[in-house]
Coordinates of C-alpha atoms in Angstrom, one line a residue:
M184 CA 74.6 -5.0 24.4
D185 CA 73.2 -1.5 24.8
L186 CA 70.6 -1.2 27.6
N187 CA 70.9 2.6 27.7
L188 CA 71.9 2.5 31.4
L189 CA 74.3 4.8 33.1
Q190 CA 77.4 3.3 34.8
K191 CA 75.8 4.2 38.1
Q192 CA 72.7 2.1 37.3
V193 CA 74.8 -0.9 36.3
A194 CA 77.0 -0.5 39.3
D195 CA 74.0 -0.4 41.6
Q196 CA 72.7 -3.6 40.1
I197 CA 76.0 -5.4 40.4
G198 CA 76.9 -4.0 43.8
V199 CA 80.1 -2.1 42.9
H200 CA 81.1 1.6 42.6
E201 CA 80.3 3.3 39.3
Q202 CA 84.0 4.0 38.7
T203 CA 84.6 0.2 38.8
V204 CA 82.1 -0.3 35.9
T205 CA 83.9 2.5 34.0
N206 CA 87.3 0.8 34.6
W207 CA 85.9 -2.5 33.3
E208 CA 84.5 -0.8 30.2
V209 CA 87.8 0.8 29.3
N210 CA 89.7 -2.4 30.2
A211 CA 91.7 -0.6 32.9
T212 CA 90.7 -3.4 35.3
V213 CA 89.0 -6.8 35.1
P214 CA 86.2 -7.8 37.4
E215 CA 87.2 -9.7 40.6
V216 CA 86.0 -13.2 40.7
R217 CA 83.6 -12.4 43.6
Y218 CA 81.6 -10.2 41.3
M219 CA 81.1 -12.8 38.5
P220 CA 77.8 -14.2 39.8
E221 CA 76.2 -10.8 39.8
I222 CA 77.7 -9.9 36.4
I223 CA 76.4 -13.1 34.9
R224 CA 73.0 -12.4 36.4
F225 CA 73.0 -8.9 35.1
L226 CA 74.1 -9.9 31.6
G227 CA 72.0 -13.0 31.4
H228 CA 75.0 -15.0 30.3
D229 CA 78.6 -15.8 31.3
P230 CA 80.9 -13.4 29.5
Q231 CA 83.9 -15.7 29.9
P232 CA 84.9 -17.6 26.7
P233 CA 83.7 -21.2 26.6
A234 CA 86.3 -23.7 27.7
A235 CA 86.8 -27.1 26.0
E236 CA 89.3 -28.8 28.3
F237 CA 88.8 -29.9 31.9
P238 CA 91.3 -27.5 33.5
E239 CA 89.7 -24.4 31.8
R240 CA 86.1 -25.7 32.5
L241 CA 87.0 -26.1 36.1
A242 CA 88.5 -22.6 36.4
T243 CA 85.6 -21.0 34.4
T244 CA 83.0 -22.6 36.5
R245 CA 84.7 -21.7 39.7
K246 CA 84.9 -18.1 38.6
A247 CA 81.2 -18.1 37.6
L248 CA 80.4 -19.2 41.1
G249 CA 82.4 -16.3 42.5
L250 CA 84.9 -18.5 44.3
S251 CA 88.6 -17.9 44.7
Q252 CA 90.9 -20.9 44.4
R253 CA 91.3 -21.0 48.1
K254 CA 87.5 -21.0 48.8
M255 CA 86.9 -23.6 46.1
A256 CA 89.6 -25.8 47.5
A257 CA 88.1 -25.5 51.0
K258 CA 84.7 -26.6 49.6
L259 CA 86.3 -29.6 47.9
G260 CA 88.4 -30.4 51.0
V261 CA 91.7 -30.3 49.1
D262 CA 94.8 -28.2 49.4
P263 CA 94.7 -25.0 47.2
A264 CA 97.9 -26.2 45.5
T265 CA 96.0 -29.3 44.3
L266 CA 93.2 -27.2 42.8
M267 CA 95.8 -24.9 41.2
G268 CA 97.4 -28.0 39.7
W269 CA 94.1 -29.2 38.3
E270 CA 93.3 -25.8 36.8
A271 CA 96.8 -25.5 35.3
G272 CA 96.5 -29.0 33.8
R273 CA 99.6 -30.3 35.6
H274 CA 97.6 -33.3 36.9
R275 CA 94.1 -34.7 36.8
P276 CA 91.8 -35.3 39.8
T277 CA 91.0 -38.9 40.8
A278 CA 87.6 -40.4 40.2
K279 CA 86.8 -39.6 43.9
S280 CA 87.9 -36.0 43.5
L281 CA 85.8 -35.7 40.3
D282 CA 82.8 -36.8 42.2
L283 CA 83.5 -34.1 44.9
I284 CA 84.0 -31.5 42.2
E285 CA 80.7 -32.4 40.5
G286 CA 78.9 -32.2 43.8
V287 CA 80.2 -28.8 44.6
L288 CA 79.6 -27.4 41.1
Q289 CA 76.0 -28.7 40.9
G290 CA 75.0 -27.2 44.2

């Protein structure tokens, strides 16, 4: 996507330093999860690859919301290790936990 914008202009819209945008462009760093909502807003789409399985969908959606695992776990009322296990595919949430997840992800 070529919008003919300078790194400074993009950085201002996303809320980061222009060097941060340069680092992202040359793959020197990757965006922190907290910047993902603004990146998605700026791009008009989520740049993360689509996920097919539940663990990846959960992680992708959490990142799109700009939440760390710790913050997402707090919103769900679960231990961060539980969320990490779900995202790693080591175990699946119960039906009750799935309802909580759906509620948090939808608003």
